[in-house]
Amino acid sequence: MLSIVLINVGVYSQKSQIKDAQTLFEKGKPEEAIGILKKTEYLILNAPDEEKSEFYFLKGNVLKDLAIKNIDAANNFTLASESYQDVVLYENESGKYKFSVKATLALKDMKSKLVNGAMSDFKAGNFKESGEKSYKVYLFDKKDTLNLFNAAASYMNAKDYDLAIRYLEELKKIKYSGKGTIYYATNIKTKEEDAFISPKARESFIQAGLYEKPRNEFVPSKKFDIARHLAYAYLEKDDLAKSEIAYNNVLEIDPNFIDAYINLAYIKLQSKKTLVDKMDALGNSKKEMLEYDKLNAQKDDIVRSAIPYLKKALVIDPKSIDVKKTLLGVYRALDMTNEYNSLKAGM
């Protein structure tokens, strides 16, 4: 008998606290409401599925409200989406659908707000926040891979190369191209242009009198941008080997991308540093002098390997003073006097 009384008290306490949370939420106090819900959540585990769906629908609404108010937005949007998905799960199990439709609509609305928030953050220069929100949207809907690309681009701008590399490599793994068409229309009320997932979705809003001026925009493949960003990120991380591989991949996509040739030359010239350090550490014994000559020859071969890249860069941009100066330095280092004088005379 005692156990039954305790369970009944727990259920009463749970319902009372949920009601208190609902009241606080309606009074515009979402932070206090979520505090109550977090303390009460352990009690809901043994409740009927109908009560669970009611609890998680309220929790989703509170978390969504916090996110919209930009209170830990990316994290609260994620938690809200999990709560709404729990609503659908429990109502599927119970076979009684009270909140599922509203929860599904809330999920769609949240995704839209999170995407718009990421775009606003990017435009405002809040790149880290933009990247975080874009990646949250990607986790929320992994079929919408554009958000993973946006997250990578945001972290590149934030100079967070670790996260940028992680997301760029993920884009390569899933063979993302981004090629397609965006369907735009102008919101009659706000006069702002919004994107739609399909012409059919856009047409339904136009027929409802909410949008006008439809237009389509072709989006080219983003494979070049992915390869270019990845190569640069690895270069910034001083991972020369991976950067070289990535820049060669860039040139497979665009053989005339001059930055790739310049940076490949830089990578070759930087890679001689290890040999120079070894040479500087040697003494004057016969054995060490022989080792010095061997390392010096290897160093010259590395420096010489930069020449084709610099020459190709000059073919693309014959007026580039920076490339010419770098090539002059290489010729000087290798005692290539004729080549040095010829290039110098043309400047």
mmCIF file of C-alpha atoms in Angstrom:
data_model
loop_
_atom_site.group_PDB
_atom_site.id
_atom_site.type_symbol
_atom_site.label_atom_id
_atom_site.label_comp_id
_atom_site.label_asym_id
_atom_site.label_seq_id
_atom_site.Cartn_x
_atom_site.Cartn_y
_atom_site.Cartn_z
ATOM 1 C CA MET A 1 0.000 0.000 0.000
ATOM 2 C CA LEU A 2 2.846 2.368 0.838
ATOM 3 C CA SER A 3 4.374 2.040 -2.634
ATOM 4 C CA ILE A 4 1.053 2.871 -4.299
ATOM 5 C CA VAL A 5 0.718 6.014 -2.187
ATOM 6 C CA LEU A 6 4.236 7.090 -3.100
ATOM 7 C CA ILE A 7 3.612 6.610 -6.827
ATOM 8 C CA ASN A 8 0.388 8.578 -6.639
ATOM 9 C CA VAL A 9 2.138 11.393 -4.792
ATOM 10 C CA GLY A 10 4.851 11.399 -7.455
ATOM 11 C CA VAL A 11 2.332 11.588 -10.283
ATOM 12 C CA TYR A 12 0.470 14.416 -8.533
ATOM 13 C CA SER A 13 3.748 16.282 -7.960
ATOM 14 C CA GLN A 14 4.747 15.770 -11.566
ATOM 15 C CA LYS A 15 1.459 17.106 -12.954
ATOM 16 C CA SER A 16 1.571 20.035 -10.563
ATOM 17 C CA GLN A 17 5.091 20.999 -11.585
ATOM 18 C CA ILE A 18 4.290 20.667 -15.291
ATOM 19 C CA LYS A 19 1.324 22.975 -14.750
ATOM 20 C CA ASP A 20 3.599 25.441 -12.940
ATOM 21 C CA ALA A 21 6.060 25.288 -15.838
ATOM 22 C CA GLN A 22 3.244 25.926 -18.325
ATOM 23 C CA THR A 23 2.094 28.948 -16.295
ATOM 24 C CA LEU A 24 5.602 30.410 -16.144
ATOM 25 C CA PHE A 25 6.055 29.852 -19.864
ATOM 26 C CA GLU A 26 2.785 31.636 -20.641
ATOM 27 C CA LYS A 27 3.939 34.532 -18.442
ATOM 28 C CA GLY A 28 7.067 34.906 -20.579
ATOM 29 C CA LYS A 29 9.466 33.233 -18.165
ATOM 30 C CA PRO A 30 10.933 30.371 -20.251
ATOM 31 C CA GLU A 31 14.151 30.075 -18.233
ATOM 32 C CA GLU A 32 12.232 29.454 -15.014
ATOM 33 C CA ALA A 33 9.899 27.062 -16.842
ATOM 34 C CA ILE A 34 12.759 24.969 -18.250
ATOM 35 C CA GLY A 35 14.282 24.824 -14.782
ATOM 36 C CA ILE A 36 11.156 23.143 -13.450
ATOM 37 C CA LEU A 37 10.903 20.778 -16.422
ATOM 38 C CA LYS A 38 14.496 19.615 -16.027
ATOM 39 C CA LYS A 39 13.922 18.839 -12.352
ATOM 40 C CA THR A 40 10.694 17.002 -13.193
ATOM 41 C CA GLU A 41 11.878 15.014 -16.213
ATOM 42 C CA TYR A 42 12.995 11.953 -14.246
ATOM 43 C CA LEU A 43 9.409 11.514 -13.031
ATOM 44 C CA ILE A 44 8.045 11.281 -16.573
ATOM 45 C CA LEU A 45 9.884 8.030 -17.322
ATOM 46 C CA ASN A 46 7.147 5.904 -15.746
ATOM 47 C CA ALA A 47 4.231 7.997 -16.983
ATOM 48 C CA PRO A 48 1.810 6.875 -19.735
ATOM 49 C CA ASP A 49 2.817 7.751 -23.321
ATOM 50 C CA GLU A 50 0.063 10.389 -23.519
ATOM 51 C CA GLU A 51 1.536 12.283 -20.554
ATOM 52 C CA LYS A 52 5.031 11.908 -21.943
ATOM 53 C CA SER A 53 3.987 13.507 -25.243
ATOM 54 C CA GLU A 54 2.376 16.420 -23.370
ATOM 55 C CA PHE A 55 5.517 16.909 -21.258
ATOM 56 C CA TYR A 56 7.917 16.841 -24.222
ATOM 57 C CA PHE A 57 5.708 19.110 -26.326
ATOM 58 C CA LEU A 58 5.832 21.727 -23.562
ATOM 59 C CA LYS A 59 9.572 21.209 -23.145
ATOM 60 C CA GLY A 60 10.064 21.628 -26.901
ATOM 61 C CA ASN A 61 8.048 24.853 -26.908
ATOM 62 C CA VAL A 62 10.022 26.308 -23.989
ATOM 63 C CA LEU A 63 13.406 25.406 -25.515
ATOM 64 C CA LYS A 64 12.328 26.759 -28.886
ATOM 65 C CA ASP A 65 11.291 30.034 -27.242
ATOM 66 C CA LEU A 66 14.692 30.312 -25.532
ATOM 67 C CA ALA A 67 16.450 29.690 -28.836
ATOM 68 C CA ILE A 68 14.356 32.276 -30.683
ATOM 69 C CA LYS A 69 15.320 34.776 -27.968
ATOM 70 C CA ASN A 70 18.947 33.925 -28.817
ATOM 71 C CA ILE A 71 19.605 32.260 -25.455
ATOM 72 C CA ASP A 72 22.147 29.532 -26.275
ATOM 73 C CA ALA A 73 20.308 29.382 -29.589
ATOM 74 C CA ALA A 74 22.078 26.525 -31.389
ATOM 75 C CA ASN A 75 22.038 24.196 -28.378
ATOM 76 C CA ASN A 76 18.445 24.972 -27.395
ATOM 77 C CA PHE A 77 17.235 24.464 -30.959
ATOM 78 C CA THR A 78 18.861 21.025 -30.918
ATOM 79 C CA LEU A 79 17.311 20.122 -27.560
ATOM 80 C CA ALA A 80 13.928 21.421 -28.716
ATOM 81 C CA SER A 81 14.072 19.285 -31.855
ATOM 82 C CA GLU A 82 14.851 16.216 -29.729
ATOM 83 C CA SER A 83 11.833 16.964 -27.525
ATOM 84 C CA TYR A 84 9.510 17.380 -30.507
ATOM 85 C CA GLN A 85 10.774 14.121 -31.975
ATOM 86 C CA ASP A 86 10.030 12.443 -28.637
ATOM 87 C CA VAL A 87 6.454 13.720 -28.926
ATOM 88 C CA VAL A 88 6.055 12.001 -32.310
ATOM 89 C CA LEU A 89 7.701 8.829 -30.958
ATOM 90 C CA TYR A 90 5.436 8.494 -27.927
ATOM 91 C CA GLU A 91 2.264 9.301 -29.842
ATOM 92 C CA ASN A 92 3.168 6.719 -32.471
ATOM 93 C CA GLU A 93 3.527 4.191 -29.682
ATOM 94 C CA SER A 94 0.255 5.132 -27.988
ATOM 95 C CA GLY A 95 -1.682 5.532 -31.240
ATOM 96 C CA LYS A 96 -3.241 8.742 -29.865
ATOM 97 C CA TYR A 97 -2.201 11.835 -31.787
ATOM 98 C CA LYS A 98 -2.698 15.096 -29.921
ATOM 99 C CA PHE A 99 0.551 17.045 -30.390
ATOM 100 C CA SER A 100 2.312 15.302 -33.317
ATOM 101 C CA VAL A 101 1.113 17.677 -36.040
ATOM 102 C CA LYS A 102 2.023 20.751 -33.995
ATOM 103 C CA ALA A 103 5.393 19.207 -33.103
ATOM 104 C CA THR A 104 6.156 18.482 -36.770
ATOM 105 C CA LEU A 105 5.239 22.038 -37.781
ATOM 106 C CA ALA A 106 7.399 23.373 -34.944
ATOM 107 C CA LEU A 107 10.350 21.309 -36.207
ATOM 108 C CA LYS A 108 10.012 22.832 -39.687
ATOM 109 C CA ASP A 109 9.683 26.329 -38.234
ATOM 110 C CA MET A 110 12.750 25.789 -36.047
ATOM 111 C CA LYS A 111 14.866 24.685 -38.952
ATOM 112 C CA SER A 112 13.865 27.792 -40.890
ATOM 113 C CA LYS A 113 14.672 30.077 -37.953
ATOM 114 C CA LEU A 114 17.997 28.371 -37.331
ATOM 115 C CA VAL A 115 18.994 28.702 -40.991
ATOM 116 C CA ASN A 116 17.981 32.375 -41.018
ATOM 117 C CA GLY A 117 19.866 32.932 -37.763
ATOM 118 C CA ALA A 118 22.998 31.392 -39.250
ATOM 119 C CA MET A 119 22.715 33.652 -42.293
ATOM 120 C CA SER A 120 22.209 36.740 -40.124
ATOM 121 C CA ASP A 121 25.223 35.840 -37.978
ATOM 122 C CA PHE A 122 27.369 35.353 -41.088
ATOM 123 C CA LYS A 123 26.355 38.731 -42.525
ATOM 124 C CA ALA A 124 27.105 40.365 -39.148
ATOM 125 C CA GLY A 125 30.565 38.773 -39.048
ATOM 126 C CA ASN A 126 29.665 36.384 -36.217
ATOM 127 C CA PHE A 127 31.215 33.481 -38.075
ATOM 128 C CA LYS A 128 31.654 31.068 -35.171
ATOM 129 C CA GLU A 129 28.007 31.437 -34.143
ATOM 130 C CA SER A 130 26.944 31.052 -37.774
ATOM 131 C CA GLY A 131 28.991 27.883 -38.139
ATOM 132 C CA GLU A 132 27.571 26.406 -34.966
ATOM 133 C CA LYS A 133 23.992 27.034 -36.066
ATOM 134 C CA SER A 134 24.574 25.708 -39.586
ATOM 135 C CA TYR A 135 26.068 22.505 -38.240
ATOM 136 C CA LYS A 136 23.167 22.080 -35.807
ATOM 137 C CA VAL A 137 20.767 22.330 -38.760
ATOM 138 C CA TYR A 138 22.817 19.718 -40.618
ATOM 139 C CA LEU A 139 22.593 17.332 -37.658
ATOM 140 C CA PHE A 140 18.876 18.077 -37.517
ATOM 141 C CA ASP A 141 18.424 17.204 -41.218
ATOM 142 C CA LYS A 142 21.435 15.463 -42.765
ATOM 143 C CA LYS A 143 19.776 15.329 -46.171
ATOM 144 C CA ASP A 144 20.135 19.116 -46.374
ATOM 145 C CA THR A 145 23.912 19.019 -46.864
ATOM 146 C CA LEU A 146 24.143 22.684 -47.851
ATOM 147 C CA ASN A 147 24.168 23.461 -44.131
ATOM 148 C CA LEU A 148 27.334 21.396 -43.664
ATOM 149 C CA PHE A 149 28.994 23.421 -46.420
ATOM 150 C CA ASN A 150 27.808 26.660 -44.784
ATOM 151 C CA ALA A 151 29.216 25.492 -41.448
ATOM 152 C CA ALA A 152 32.604 24.797 -43.046
ATOM 153 C CA ALA A 153 32.606 28.189 -44.797
ATOM 154 C CA SER A 154 31.715 29.952 -41.543
ATOM 155 C CA TYR A 155 34.536 28.276 -39.619
ATOM 156 C CA MET A 156 36.980 29.135 -42.419
ATOM 157 C CA ASN A 157 36.030 32.796 -41.944
ATOM 158 C CA ALA A 158 36.345 32.376 -38.166
ATOM 159 C CA LYS A 159 39.858 30.938 -38.733
ATOM 160 C CA ASP A 160 38.854 27.825 -36.798
ATOM 161 C CA TYR A 161 40.688 25.541 -39.203
ATOM 162 C CA ASP A 162 40.268 22.381 -37.123
ATOM 163 C CA LEU A 163 36.473 22.452 -37.433
ATOM 164 C CA ALA A 164 36.647 23.732 -41.019
ATOM 165 C CA ILE A 165 38.839 20.767 -42.006
ATOM 166 C CA ARG A 166 36.571 18.301 -40.203
ATOM 167 C CA TYR A 167 33.483 19.510 -42.062
ATOM 168 C CA LEU A 168 35.242 19.894 -45.422
ATOM 169 C CA GLU A 169 36.556 16.339 -45.187
ATOM 170 C CA GLU A 170 33.026 15.195 -44.331
ATOM 171 C CA LEU A 171 31.739 16.974 -47.449
ATOM 172 C CA LYS A 172 34.327 15.147 -49.543
ATOM 173 C CA LYS A 173 33.391 11.835 -47.950
ATOM 174 C CA ILE A 174 29.712 12.202 -48.847
ATOM 175 C CA LYS A 175 30.713 13.466 -52.331
ATOM 176 C CA TYR A 176 28.830 16.734 -51.908
ATOM 177 C CA SER A 177 28.716 19.003 -54.955
ATOM 178 C CA GLY A 178 25.981 21.525 -54.114
ATOM 179 C CA LYS A 179 25.013 21.771 -57.759
ATOM 180 C CA GLY A 180 21.322 22.510 -58.249
ATOM 181 C CA THR A 181 18.585 25.140 -58.386
ATOM 182 C CA ILE A 182 17.279 27.467 -55.659
ATOM 183 C CA TYR A 183 13.619 28.484 -55.841
ATOM 184 C CA TYR A 184 13.053 32.043 -54.634
ATOM 185 C CA ALA A 185 9.964 34.198 -54.111
ATOM 186 C CA THR A 186 9.374 37.565 -52.435
ATOM 187 C CA ASN A 187 7.437 37.760 -49.175
ATOM 188 C CA ILE A 188 4.607 40.247 -49.801
ATOM 189 C CA LYS A 189 4.614 41.433 -46.187
ATOM 190 C CA THR A 190 8.352 41.769 -45.480
ATOM 191 C CA LYS A 191 9.448 42.413 -49.106
ATOM 192 C CA GLU A 192 12.328 40.016 -48.490
ATOM 193 C CA GLU A 193 13.228 37.150 -50.790
ATOM 194 C CA ASP A 194 13.013 33.638 -49.306
ATOM 195 C CA ALA A 195 14.125 30.265 -50.646
ATOM 196 C CA PHE A 196 11.869 27.226 -50.995
ATOM 197 C CA ILE A 197 12.752 23.548 -51.143
ATOM 198 C CA SER A 198 10.804 22.974 -54.376
ATOM 199 C CA PRO A 199 8.722 24.802 -57.016
ATOM 200 C CA LYS A 200 5.624 23.052 -55.637
ATOM 201 C CA ALA A 201 6.247 24.334 -52.103
ATOM 202 C CA ARG A 202 6.797 27.851 -53.433
ATOM 203 C CA GLU A 203 3.651 27.730 -55.568
ATOM 204 C CA SER A 204 1.503 26.818 -52.551
ATOM 205 C CA PHE A 205 2.623 29.990 -50.749
ATOM 206 C CA ILE A 206 2.082 32.093 -53.879
ATOM 207 C CA GLN A 207 -1.440 30.671 -54.282
ATOM 208 C CA ALA A 208 -2.092 31.528 -50.636
ATOM 209 C CA GLY A 209 -1.272 35.156 -51.416
ATOM 210 C CA LEU A 210 1.800 35.258 -49.172
ATOM 211 C CA TYR A 211 4.516 35.448 -51.848
ATOM 212 C CA GLU A 212 5.071 36.886 -55.304
ATOM 213 C CA LYS A 213 7.787 37.348 -57.977
ATOM 214 C CA PRO A 214 9.103 33.787 -58.208
ATOM 215 C CA ARG A 215 12.550 33.274 -59.701
ATOM 216 C CA ASN A 216 15.026 30.414 -60.034
ATOM 217 C CA GLU A 217 18.764 30.586 -59.465
ATOM 218 C CA PHE A 218 21.189 27.953 -60.729
ATOM 219 C CA VAL A 219 23.870 26.996 -58.206
ATOM 220 C CA PRO A 220 27.151 25.693 -59.670
ATOM 221 C CA SER A 221 29.154 22.845 -58.130
ATOM 222 C CA LYS A 222 31.008 23.698 -54.925
ATOM 223 C CA LYS A 223 33.663 20.988 -55.322
ATOM 224 C CA PHE A 224 36.261 23.595 -56.279
ATOM 225 C CA ASP A 225 35.495 25.692 -53.185
ATOM 226 C CA ILE A 226 35.701 22.628 -50.947
ATOM 227 C CA ALA A 227 39.094 21.637 -52.366
ATOM 228 C CA ARG A 228 40.410 25.217 -52.239
ATOM 229 C CA HIS A 229 39.320 25.813 -48.648
ATOM 230 C CA LEU A 230 40.668 22.442 -47.558
ATOM 231 C CA ALA A 231 44.069 23.101 -49.131
ATOM 232 C CA TYR A 232 44.315 26.524 -47.508
ATOM 233 C CA ALA A 233 43.164 25.229 -44.104
ATOM 234 C CA TYR A 234 45.826 22.521 -44.121
ATOM 235 C CA LEU A 235 48.405 25.131 -45.130
ATOM 236 C CA GLU A 236 47.375 27.334 -42.197
ATOM 237 C CA LYS A 237 47.738 24.303 -39.927
ATOM 238 C CA ASP A 238 51.254 23.806 -41.357
ATOM 239 C CA ASP A 239 50.302 20.345 -42.613
ATOM 240 C CA LEU A 240 52.292 20.679 -45.831
ATOM 241 C CA ALA A 241 51.821 17.123 -47.039
ATOM 242 C CA LYS A 242 48.007 17.234 -46.898
ATOM 243 C CA SER A 243 47.953 20.776 -48.265
ATOM 244 C CA GLU A 244 50.006 19.663 -51.284
ATOM 245 C CA ILE A 245 47.592 16.807 -51.977
ATOM 246 C CA ALA A 246 44.627 19.161 -51.656
ATOM 247 C CA TYR A 247 46.145 21.793 -53.982
ATOM 248 C CA ASN A 248 46.822 19.138 -56.611
ATOM 249 C CA ASN A 249 43.154 18.219 -56.304
ATOM 250 C CA VAL A 250 42.276 21.896 -56.830
ATOM 251 C CA LEU A 251 44.283 21.925 -60.066
ATOM 252 C CA GLU A 252 42.429 18.858 -61.322
ATOM 253 C CA ILE A 253 39.246 20.930 -61.059
ATOM 254 C CA ASP A 254 40.715 24.231 -62.286
ATOM 255 C CA PRO A 255 44.165 23.988 -63.963
ATOM 256 C CA ASN A 256 44.384 27.793 -64.152
ATOM 257 C CA PHE A 257 43.919 28.610 -60.474
ATOM 258 C CA ILE A 258 47.049 30.678 -59.878
ATOM 259 C CA ASP A 259 46.948 30.565 -56.063
ATOM 260 C CA ALA A 260 47.392 26.799 -56.199
ATOM 261 C CA TYR A 261 50.654 27.101 -58.138
ATOM 262 C CA ILE A 262 51.957 29.862 -55.852
ATOM 263 C CA ASN A 263 51.128 27.903 -52.708
ATOM 264 C CA LEU A 264 52.536 24.647 -54.097
ATOM 265 C CA ALA A 265 55.807 26.518 -54.733
ATOM 266 C CA TYR A 266 55.653 27.857 -51.180
ATOM 267 C CA ILE A 267 55.091 24.323 -49.828
ATOM 268 C CA LYS A 268 58.154 23.051 -51.719
ATOM 269 C CA LEU A 269 60.300 25.905 -50.420
ATOM 270 C CA GLN A 270 59.057 25.440 -46.863
ATOM 271 C CA SER A 271 59.749 21.714 -46.926
ATOM 272 C CA LYS A 272 63.492 22.371 -47.221
ATOM 273 C CA LYS A 273 63.527 23.736 -43.647
ATOM 274 C CA THR A 274 64.015 20.310 -42.073
ATOM 275 C CA LEU A 275 67.112 19.725 -44.207
ATOM 276 C CA VAL A 276 68.489 23.200 -43.442
ATOM 277 C CA ASP A 277 68.124 22.551 -39.706
ATOM 278 C CA LYS A 278 70.025 19.262 -40.066
ATOM 279 C CA MET A 279 72.771 21.003 -42.048
ATOM 280 C CA ASP A 280 73.098 23.760 -39.451
ATOM 281 C CA ALA A 281 73.535 21.166 -36.708
ATOM 282 C CA LEU A 282 76.515 19.457 -38.415
ATOM 283 C CA GLY A 283 80.131 20.021 -37.420
ATOM 284 C CA ASN A 284 83.351 20.175 -39.482
ATOM 285 C CA SER A 285 84.472 16.552 -39.445
ATOM 286 C CA LYS A 286 85.025 14.789 -42.782
ATOM 287 C CA LYS A 287 82.010 12.537 -42.207
ATOM 288 C CA GLU A 288 79.805 15.500 -41.316
ATOM 289 C CA MET A 289 80.997 17.501 -44.325
ATOM 290 C CA LEU A 290 80.049 14.598 -46.598
ATOM 291 C CA GLU A 291 76.653 14.461 -44.929
ATOM 292 C CA TYR A 292 76.368 18.229 -45.396
ATOM 293 C CA ASP A 293 76.995 17.934 -49.151
ATOM 294 C CA LYS A 294 74.421 15.167 -49.416
ATOM 295 C CA LEU A 295 71.778 17.184 -47.568
ATOM 296 C CA ASN A 296 72.637 20.308 -49.558
ATOM 297 C CA ALA A 297 72.044 18.460 -52.829
ATOM 298 C CA GLN A 298 68.684 17.252 -51.530
ATOM 299 C CA LYS A 299 67.831 20.803 -50.497
ATOM 300 C CA ASP A 300 68.645 22.115 -53.963
ATOM 301 C CA ASP A 301 66.441 19.459 -55.535
ATOM 302 C CA ILE A 302 63.557 20.556 -53.328
ATOM 303 C CA VAL A 303 64.103 24.229 -54.185
ATOM 304 C CA ARG A 304 64.357 23.343 -57.871
ATOM 305 C CA SER A 305 61.009 21.538 -57.698
ATOM 306 C CA ALA A 306 59.308 24.896 -57.012
ATOM 307 C CA ILE A 307 60.360 26.333 -60.383
ATOM 308 C CA PRO A 308 57.650 24.689 -62.571
ATOM 309 C CA TYR A 309 54.908 25.988 -60.291
ATOM 310 C CA LEU A 310 56.255 29.537 -60.355
ATOM 311 C CA LYS A 311 56.687 29.450 -64.117
ATOM 312 C CA LYS A 312 53.119 28.248 -64.563
ATOM 313 C CA ALA A 313 51.911 31.058 -62.295
ATOM 314 C CA LEU A 314 53.709 33.553 -64.554
ATOM 315 C CA VAL A 315 52.059 32.058 -67.626
ATOM 316 C CA ILE A 316 48.685 32.738 -65.983
ATOM 317 C CA ASP A 317 49.711 36.191 -64.729
ATOM 318 C CA PRO A 318 52.865 37.450 -66.507
ATOM 319 C CA LYS A 319 52.750 40.759 -64.586
ATOM 320 C CA SER A 320 52.879 39.293 -61.081
ATOM 321 C CA ILE A 321 55.793 41.019 -59.335
ATOM 322 C CA ASP A 322 55.547 38.796 -56.247
ATOM 323 C CA VAL A 323 55.885 35.616 -58.306
ATOM 324 C CA LYS A 324 58.816 37.083 -60.231
ATOM 325 C CA LYS A 325 60.603 38.047 -57.017
ATOM 326 C CA THR A 326 60.128 34.553 -55.602
ATOM 327 C CA LEU A 327 61.427 32.965 -58.794
ATOM 328 C CA LEU A 328 64.438 35.315 -58.784
ATOM 329 C CA GLY A 329 65.206 34.157 -55.253
ATOM 330 C CA VAL A 330 65.064 30.526 -56.356
ATOM 331 C CA TYR A 331 67.383 31.190 -59.322
ATOM 332 C CA ARG A 332 69.809 32.991 -57.027
ATOM 333 C CA ALA A 333 69.785 30.170 -54.469
ATOM 334 C CA LEU A 334 70.565 27.632 -57.208
ATOM 335 C CA ASP A 335 73.190 29.819 -58.932
ATOM 336 C CA MET A 336 71.097 29.831 -62.117
ATOM 337 C CA THR A 337 72.694 33.042 -63.347
ATOM 338 C CA ASN A 338 71.400 33.041 -66.929
ATOM 339 C CA GLU A 339 67.819 32.444 -65.851
ATOM 340 C CA TYR A 340 68.151 35.074 -63.142
ATOM 341 C CA ASN A 341 69.503 37.741 -65.529
ATOM 342 C CA SER A 342 66.889 36.967 -68.170
ATOM 343 C CA LEU A 343 63.982 37.283 -65.737
ATOM 344 C CA LYS A 344 65.474 40.391 -64.118
ATOM 345 C CA ALA A 345 65.882 42.105 -67.492
ATOM 346 C CA GLY A 346 62.194 41.628 -68.241
ATOM 347 C CA MET A 347 61.038 43.341 -65.060
#
